[in-house]
Short mmCIF file of C-alpha atoms and ligand atoms in Angstrom, two decimals:
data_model
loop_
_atom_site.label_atom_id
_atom_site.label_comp_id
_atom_site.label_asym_id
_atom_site.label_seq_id
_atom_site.Cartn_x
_atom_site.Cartn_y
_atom_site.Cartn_z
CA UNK V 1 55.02 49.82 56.11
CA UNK V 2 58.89 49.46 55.26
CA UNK V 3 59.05 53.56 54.97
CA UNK V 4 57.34 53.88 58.00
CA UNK V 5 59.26 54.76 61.78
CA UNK V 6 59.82 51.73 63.93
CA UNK V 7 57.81 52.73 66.40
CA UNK V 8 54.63 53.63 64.14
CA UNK V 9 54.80 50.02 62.25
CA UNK V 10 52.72 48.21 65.41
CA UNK V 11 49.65 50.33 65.17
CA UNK V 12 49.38 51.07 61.63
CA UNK V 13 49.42 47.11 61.40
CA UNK V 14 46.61 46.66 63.77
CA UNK V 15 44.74 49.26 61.53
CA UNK V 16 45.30 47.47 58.46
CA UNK V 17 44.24 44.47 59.73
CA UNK V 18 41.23 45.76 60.82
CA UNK V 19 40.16 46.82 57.48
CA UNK V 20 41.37 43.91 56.20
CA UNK V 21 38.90 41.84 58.34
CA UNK V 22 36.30 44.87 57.88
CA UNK V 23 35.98 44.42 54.31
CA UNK V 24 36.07 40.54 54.43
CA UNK V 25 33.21 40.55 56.88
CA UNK V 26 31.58 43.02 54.63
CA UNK V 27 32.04 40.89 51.91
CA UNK V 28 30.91 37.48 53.13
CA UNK V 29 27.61 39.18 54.40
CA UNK V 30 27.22 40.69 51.21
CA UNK V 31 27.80 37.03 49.05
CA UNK V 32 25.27 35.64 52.20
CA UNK V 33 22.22 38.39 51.50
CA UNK V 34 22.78 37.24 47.34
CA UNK V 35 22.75 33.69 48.37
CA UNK V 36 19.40 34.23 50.21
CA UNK V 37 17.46 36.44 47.58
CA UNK V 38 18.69 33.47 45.31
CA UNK V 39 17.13 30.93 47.23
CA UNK V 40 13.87 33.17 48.70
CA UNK V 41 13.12 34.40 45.18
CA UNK V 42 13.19 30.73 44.29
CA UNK V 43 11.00 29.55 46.93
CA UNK V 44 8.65 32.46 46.05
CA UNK V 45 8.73 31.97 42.22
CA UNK V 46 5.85 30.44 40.68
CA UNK V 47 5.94 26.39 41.00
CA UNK V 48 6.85 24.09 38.48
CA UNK V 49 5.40 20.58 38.50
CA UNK V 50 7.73 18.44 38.72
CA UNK V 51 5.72 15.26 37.41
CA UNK V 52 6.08 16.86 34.04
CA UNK V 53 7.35 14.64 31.43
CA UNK V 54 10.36 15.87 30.31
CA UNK V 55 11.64 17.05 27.39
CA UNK V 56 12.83 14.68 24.77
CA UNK V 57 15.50 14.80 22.08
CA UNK V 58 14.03 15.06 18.52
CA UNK V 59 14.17 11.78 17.30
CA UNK V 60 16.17 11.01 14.06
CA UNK V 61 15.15 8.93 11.04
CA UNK V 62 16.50 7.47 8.09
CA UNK V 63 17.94 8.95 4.73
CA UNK V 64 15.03 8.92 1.72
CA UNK V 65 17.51 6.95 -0.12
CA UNK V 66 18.10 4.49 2.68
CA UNK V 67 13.99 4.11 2.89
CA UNK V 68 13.66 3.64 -0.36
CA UNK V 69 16.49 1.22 -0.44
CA UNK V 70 14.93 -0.66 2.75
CA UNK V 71 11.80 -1.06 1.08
CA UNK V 72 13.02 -1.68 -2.08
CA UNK V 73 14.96 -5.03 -0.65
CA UNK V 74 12.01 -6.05 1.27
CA UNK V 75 10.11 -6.19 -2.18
CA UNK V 76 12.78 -8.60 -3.42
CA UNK V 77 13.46 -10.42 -0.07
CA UNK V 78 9.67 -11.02 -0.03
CA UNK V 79 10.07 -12.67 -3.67
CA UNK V 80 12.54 -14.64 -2.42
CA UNK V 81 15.80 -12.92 -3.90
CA UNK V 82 19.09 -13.27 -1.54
CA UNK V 83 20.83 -10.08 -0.89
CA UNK V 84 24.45 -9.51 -1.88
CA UNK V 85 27.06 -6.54 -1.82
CA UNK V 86 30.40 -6.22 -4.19
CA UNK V 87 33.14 -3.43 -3.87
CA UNK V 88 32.77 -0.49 -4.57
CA UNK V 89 36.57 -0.07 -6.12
CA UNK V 90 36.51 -2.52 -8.95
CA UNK V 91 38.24 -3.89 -11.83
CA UNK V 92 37.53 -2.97 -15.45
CA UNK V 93 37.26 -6.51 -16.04
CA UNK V 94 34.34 -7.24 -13.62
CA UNK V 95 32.70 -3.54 -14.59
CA UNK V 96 33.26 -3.51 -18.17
CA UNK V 97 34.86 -6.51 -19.30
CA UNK V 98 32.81 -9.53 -18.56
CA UNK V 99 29.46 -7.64 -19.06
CA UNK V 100 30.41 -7.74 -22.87
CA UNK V 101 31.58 -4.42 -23.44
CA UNK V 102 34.73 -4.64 -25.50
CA UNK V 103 37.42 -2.37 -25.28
CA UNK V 104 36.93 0.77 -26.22
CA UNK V 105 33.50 0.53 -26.80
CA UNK V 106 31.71 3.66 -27.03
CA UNK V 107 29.06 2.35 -24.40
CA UNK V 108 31.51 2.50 -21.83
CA UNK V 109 31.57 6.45 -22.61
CA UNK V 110 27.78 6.78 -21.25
CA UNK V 111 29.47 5.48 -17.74
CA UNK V 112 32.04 8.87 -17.73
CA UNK V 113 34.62 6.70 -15.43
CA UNK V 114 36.78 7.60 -12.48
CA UNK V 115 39.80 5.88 -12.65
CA UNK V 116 42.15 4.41 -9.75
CA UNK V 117 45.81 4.51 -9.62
CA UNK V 118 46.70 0.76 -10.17
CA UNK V 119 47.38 -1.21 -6.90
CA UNK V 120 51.07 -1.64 -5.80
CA UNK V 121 50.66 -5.27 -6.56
CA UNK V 122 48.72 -5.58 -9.06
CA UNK V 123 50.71 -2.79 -11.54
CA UNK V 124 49.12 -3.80 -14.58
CA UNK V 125 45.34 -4.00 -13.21
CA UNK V 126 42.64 -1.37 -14.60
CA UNK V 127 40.89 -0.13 -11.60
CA UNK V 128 38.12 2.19 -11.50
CA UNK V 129 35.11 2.98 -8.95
CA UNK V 130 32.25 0.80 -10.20
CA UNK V 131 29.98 2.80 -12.65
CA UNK V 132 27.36 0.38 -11.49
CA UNK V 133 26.54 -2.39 -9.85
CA UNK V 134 26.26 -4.76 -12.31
CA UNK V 135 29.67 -6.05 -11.08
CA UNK V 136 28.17 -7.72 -8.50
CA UNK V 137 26.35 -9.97 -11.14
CA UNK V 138 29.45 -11.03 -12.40
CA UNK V 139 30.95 -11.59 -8.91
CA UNK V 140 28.09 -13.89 -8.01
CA UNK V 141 28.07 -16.12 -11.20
CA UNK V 142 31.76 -16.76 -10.33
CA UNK V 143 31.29 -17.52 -7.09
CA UNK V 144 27.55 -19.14 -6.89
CA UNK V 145 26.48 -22.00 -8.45
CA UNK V 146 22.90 -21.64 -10.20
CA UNK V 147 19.90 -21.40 -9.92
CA UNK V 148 20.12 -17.70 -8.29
CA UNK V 149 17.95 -14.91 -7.53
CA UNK V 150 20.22 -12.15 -6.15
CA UNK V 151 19.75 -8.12 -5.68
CA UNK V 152 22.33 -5.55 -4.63
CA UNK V 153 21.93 -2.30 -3.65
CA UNK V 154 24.89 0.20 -3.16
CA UNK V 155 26.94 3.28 -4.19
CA UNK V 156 28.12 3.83 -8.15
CA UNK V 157 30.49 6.63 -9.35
CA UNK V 158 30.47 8.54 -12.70
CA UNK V 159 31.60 12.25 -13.43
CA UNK V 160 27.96 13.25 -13.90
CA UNK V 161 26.41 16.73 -11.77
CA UNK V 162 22.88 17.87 -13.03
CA UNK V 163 19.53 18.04 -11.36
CA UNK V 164 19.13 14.67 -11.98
CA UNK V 165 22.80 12.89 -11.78
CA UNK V 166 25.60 12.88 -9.13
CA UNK V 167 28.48 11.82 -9.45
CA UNK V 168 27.79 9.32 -6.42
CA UNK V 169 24.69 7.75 -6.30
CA UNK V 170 22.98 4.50 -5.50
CA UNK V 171 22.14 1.16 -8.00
CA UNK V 172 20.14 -1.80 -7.28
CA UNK V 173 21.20 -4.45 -9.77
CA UNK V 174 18.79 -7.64 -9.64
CA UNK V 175 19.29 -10.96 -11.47
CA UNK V 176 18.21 -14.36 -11.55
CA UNK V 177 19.73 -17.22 -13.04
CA UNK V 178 17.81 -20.82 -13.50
CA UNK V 179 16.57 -23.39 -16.38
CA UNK V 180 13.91 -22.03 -18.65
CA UNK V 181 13.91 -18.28 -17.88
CA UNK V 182 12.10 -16.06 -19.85
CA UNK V 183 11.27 -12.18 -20.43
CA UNK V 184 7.42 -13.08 -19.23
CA UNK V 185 9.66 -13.63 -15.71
CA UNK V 186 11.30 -10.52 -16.37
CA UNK V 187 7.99 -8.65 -17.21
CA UNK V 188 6.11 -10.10 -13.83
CA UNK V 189 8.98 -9.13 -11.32
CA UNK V 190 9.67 -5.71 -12.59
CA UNK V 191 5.87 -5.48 -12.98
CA UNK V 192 5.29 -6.28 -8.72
CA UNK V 193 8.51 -3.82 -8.39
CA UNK V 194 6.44 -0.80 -9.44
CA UNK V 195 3.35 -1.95 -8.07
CA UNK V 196 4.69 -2.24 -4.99
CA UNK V 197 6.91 0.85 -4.60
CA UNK V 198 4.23 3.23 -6.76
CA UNK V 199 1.08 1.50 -6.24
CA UNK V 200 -0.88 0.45 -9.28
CA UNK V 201 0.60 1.82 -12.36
CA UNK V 202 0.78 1.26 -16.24
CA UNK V 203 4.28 -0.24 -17.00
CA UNK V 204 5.54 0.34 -20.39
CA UNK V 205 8.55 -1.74 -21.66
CA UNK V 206 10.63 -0.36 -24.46
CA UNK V 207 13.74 -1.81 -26.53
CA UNK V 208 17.03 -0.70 -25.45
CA UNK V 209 20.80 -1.41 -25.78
CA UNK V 210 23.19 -2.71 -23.07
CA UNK V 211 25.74 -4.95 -24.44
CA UNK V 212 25.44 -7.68 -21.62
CA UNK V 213 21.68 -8.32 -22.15
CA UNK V 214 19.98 -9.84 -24.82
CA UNK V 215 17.14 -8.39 -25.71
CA UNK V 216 17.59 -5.55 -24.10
CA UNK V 217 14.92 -2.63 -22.68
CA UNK V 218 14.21 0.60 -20.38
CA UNK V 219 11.21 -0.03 -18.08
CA UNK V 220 8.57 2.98 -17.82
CA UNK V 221 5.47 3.82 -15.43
CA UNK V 222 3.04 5.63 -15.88
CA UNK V 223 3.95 9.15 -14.49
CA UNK V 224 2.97 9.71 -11.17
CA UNK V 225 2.78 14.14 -11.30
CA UNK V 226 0.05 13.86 -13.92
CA UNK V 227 -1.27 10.34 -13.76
CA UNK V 228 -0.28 9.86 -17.31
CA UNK V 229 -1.50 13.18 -18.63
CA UNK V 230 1.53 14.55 -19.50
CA UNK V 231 3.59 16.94 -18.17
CA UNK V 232 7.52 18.71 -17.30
CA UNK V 233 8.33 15.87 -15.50
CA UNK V 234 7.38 13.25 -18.05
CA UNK V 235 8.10 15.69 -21.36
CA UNK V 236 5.01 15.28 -22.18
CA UNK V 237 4.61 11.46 -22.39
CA UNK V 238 2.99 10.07 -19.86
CA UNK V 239 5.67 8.04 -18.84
CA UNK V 240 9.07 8.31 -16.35
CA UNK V 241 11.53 6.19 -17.28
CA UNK V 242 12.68 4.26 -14.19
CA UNK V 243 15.50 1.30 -14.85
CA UNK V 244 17.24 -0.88 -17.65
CA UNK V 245 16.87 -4.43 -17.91
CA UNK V 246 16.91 -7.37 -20.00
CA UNK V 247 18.06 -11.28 -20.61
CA UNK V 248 21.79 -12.15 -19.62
CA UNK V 249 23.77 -11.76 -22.50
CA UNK V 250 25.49 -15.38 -23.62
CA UNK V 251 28.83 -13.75 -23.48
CA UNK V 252 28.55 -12.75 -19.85
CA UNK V 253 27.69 -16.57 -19.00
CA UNK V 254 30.66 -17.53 -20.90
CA UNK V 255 32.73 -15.03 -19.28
CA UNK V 256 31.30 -16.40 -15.82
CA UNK V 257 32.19 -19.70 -16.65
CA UNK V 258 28.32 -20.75 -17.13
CA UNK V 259 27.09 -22.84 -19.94
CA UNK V 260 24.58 -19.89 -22.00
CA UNK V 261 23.36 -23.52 -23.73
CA UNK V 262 21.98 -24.68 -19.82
CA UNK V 263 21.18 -21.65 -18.37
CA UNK V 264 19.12 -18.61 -19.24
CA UNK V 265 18.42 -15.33 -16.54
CA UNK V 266 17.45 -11.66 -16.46
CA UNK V 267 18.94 -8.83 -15.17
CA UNK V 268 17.40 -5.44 -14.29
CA UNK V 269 19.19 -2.04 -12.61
CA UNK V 270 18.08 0.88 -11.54
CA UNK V 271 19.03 3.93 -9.44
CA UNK V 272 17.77 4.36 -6.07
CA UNK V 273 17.58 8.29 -5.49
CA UNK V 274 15.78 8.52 -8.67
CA UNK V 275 13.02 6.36 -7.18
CA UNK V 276 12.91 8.13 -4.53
CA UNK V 277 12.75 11.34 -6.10
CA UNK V 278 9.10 10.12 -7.65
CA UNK V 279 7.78 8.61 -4.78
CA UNK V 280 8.53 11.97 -2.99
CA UNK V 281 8.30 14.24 -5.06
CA UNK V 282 11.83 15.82 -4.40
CA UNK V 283 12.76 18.18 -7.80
CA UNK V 284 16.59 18.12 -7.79
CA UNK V 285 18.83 15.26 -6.97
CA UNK V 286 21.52 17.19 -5.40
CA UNK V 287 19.25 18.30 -2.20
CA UNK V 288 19.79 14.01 -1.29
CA UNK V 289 23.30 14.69 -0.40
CA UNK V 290 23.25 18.69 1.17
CA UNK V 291 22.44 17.08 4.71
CA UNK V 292 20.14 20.12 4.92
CA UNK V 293 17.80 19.71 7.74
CA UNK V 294 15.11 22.26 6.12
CA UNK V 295 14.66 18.76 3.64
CA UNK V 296 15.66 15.82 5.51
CA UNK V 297 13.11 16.59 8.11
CA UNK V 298 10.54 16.17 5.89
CA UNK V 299 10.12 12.44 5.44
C1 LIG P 301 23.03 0.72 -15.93
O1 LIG P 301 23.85 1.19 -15.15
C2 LIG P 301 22.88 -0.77 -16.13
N1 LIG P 301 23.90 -1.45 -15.39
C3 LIG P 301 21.49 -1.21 -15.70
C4 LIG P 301 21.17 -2.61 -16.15
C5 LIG P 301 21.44 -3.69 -15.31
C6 LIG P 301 20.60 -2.82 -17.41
C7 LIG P 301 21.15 -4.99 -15.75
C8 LIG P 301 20.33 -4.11 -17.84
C9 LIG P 301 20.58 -5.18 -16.99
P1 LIG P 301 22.06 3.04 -16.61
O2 LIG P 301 23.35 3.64 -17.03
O3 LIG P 301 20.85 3.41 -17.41
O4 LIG P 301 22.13 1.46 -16.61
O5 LIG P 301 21.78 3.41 -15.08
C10 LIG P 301 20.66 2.85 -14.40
C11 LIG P 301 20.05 3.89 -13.48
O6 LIG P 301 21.04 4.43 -12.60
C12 LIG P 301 19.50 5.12 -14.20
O7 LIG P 301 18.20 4.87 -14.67
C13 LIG P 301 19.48 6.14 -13.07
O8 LIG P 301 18.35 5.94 -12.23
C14 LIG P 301 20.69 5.76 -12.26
N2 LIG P 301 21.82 6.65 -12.58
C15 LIG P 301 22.75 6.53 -13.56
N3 LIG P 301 23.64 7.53 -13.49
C16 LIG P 301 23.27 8.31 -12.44
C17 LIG P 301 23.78 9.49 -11.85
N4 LIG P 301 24.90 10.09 -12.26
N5 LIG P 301 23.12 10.03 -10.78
C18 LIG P 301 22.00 9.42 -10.30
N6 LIG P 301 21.47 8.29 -10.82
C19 LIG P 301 22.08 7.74 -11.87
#
């Protein structure tokens, strides 16, 4: 416009304004005619009923562990055990310590430790994460007054990785504490344990060494692949080995501040994902912590 004569400016502006408008009017017709084959094709489009239900999100459920832990403390809830918890990062003492195992011991190998910088405060404590949770037996016989019946189920740390260890996993440590307690108590609550969880199975009970029991033993059942056959899963026996237990070591009541003349208990532990791995049938470990949905959607 600027290059343009004066007198020319007036009409070539009425002409571009005229196209201007032109177009604009051409355009809003246009964006009218799409509007309306929107809307007719809609009207004409086959119709949906719209009392349909609609669609709803998948529902979630919980971890095999966690169901195996749920029932697992419902067993011992129903036999009137009191659940408990402890921490997770723990002193040697209350790990090792207490439960009999004397320095250096070469038990305390089997447990592979990680260890935790010492606290700020506390420069001169051994901390670890607990290797089990068998600290929480010690935590309660400080703190409780007997007779007890207490189970606790919750993470344990060791630098373990094969098909069947992690190096986080889950415990359930069980003990009771009263007058007069015997292995034939030991034998009968371990005994409904397997029942319970497996269904009814042969339970084998076999010497074993942990330094704070007294006698000590592992705790088979009959396998459940082969139904006692024998087979991989069982090497052959017949049997899967499926927690430690045994009578509470004098020392550890005299650590606890408990008279081991007055007061006699058992104490039993056992993994959780293991468990679980029988009752499901699930071959490696690991796949309980990939959060792959391919597996967890299957329980
Ligand atoms: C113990 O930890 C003892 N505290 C159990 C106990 C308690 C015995 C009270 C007597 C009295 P053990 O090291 O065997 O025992 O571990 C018990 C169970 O924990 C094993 O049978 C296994 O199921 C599970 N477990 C141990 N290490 C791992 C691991 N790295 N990954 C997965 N599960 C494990």
């Amino acid at each position: 416009m600027g290059k343009l004569p004066a007198d020319a400016r007036k009409a070539a502006g009425q002409r571009v304004n005229a196209l201007k408008m032109a177009v604009e009017k051409a355009f809003e017709e246009r964006l009218a005619a799409m509007a309306k084959a929107a809307r007719d094709a809609d009207l004409s489009a086959t119709p949906f009923d719209l009392t349909l239900p609609g669609r709803a999100p998948a529902r979630g459920h919980l971890h095999p562990t966690s169901l195996v832990r749920e029932e697992m403390l419902g067993i011992f809830r129903d036999l009137g055990f009191v659940v408990a918890s402890g921490p997770q990062v723990e002193l040697e003492e209350n790990n090792f310590g207490k439960l009999g195992f004397p320095p250096d011991h070469p038990a305390m190998d089997m447990h592979d430790t990680f260890w935790v910088k010492p606290l700020p405060h506390m420069p001169d404590a051994k901390v670890l994460l607990r290797t089990h949770t068998s600290n929480v037996q010690v935590r309660e016989m400080l703190s409780q007054k007997p007779p007890m019946a207490v189970v606790s189920i919750g993470p344990c740390y060791r630098t373990d990785e094969d098909m069947t260890h992690t190096p986080m996993f889950h415990q359930m440590e069980g003990f009771y504490v009263d007058k007069n307690v015997s292995l034939a108590n030991l034998k009968g609550v371990l005994t409904e344990l397997v029942v319970r969880l497996f269904g009814d199975r042969k339970v084998r009970f076999r010497p074993s060494y942990f330094p704070f029991v007294e006698p000590g033993c592992e705790v088979d059942m009959g396998c459940p692949f082969c139904e006692g056959v024998g087979c991989r899963a069982c090497k052959g026996t017949g049997f899967v080995e499926i927690l430690g237990a045994g009578m509470i070591h004098p020392v550890v009541f005299e650590a606890c501040g408990l008279d081991p003349e007055v007061w006699t208990g058992f104490a039993f532990g056992t993994g959780v994902e293991r468990p679980a791995m029988i009752k499901y049938g699930i071959p490696d470990l690991r796949l309980m912590f990939e959060n792959d949905m391919r597996f967890l959607a299957q329980f």
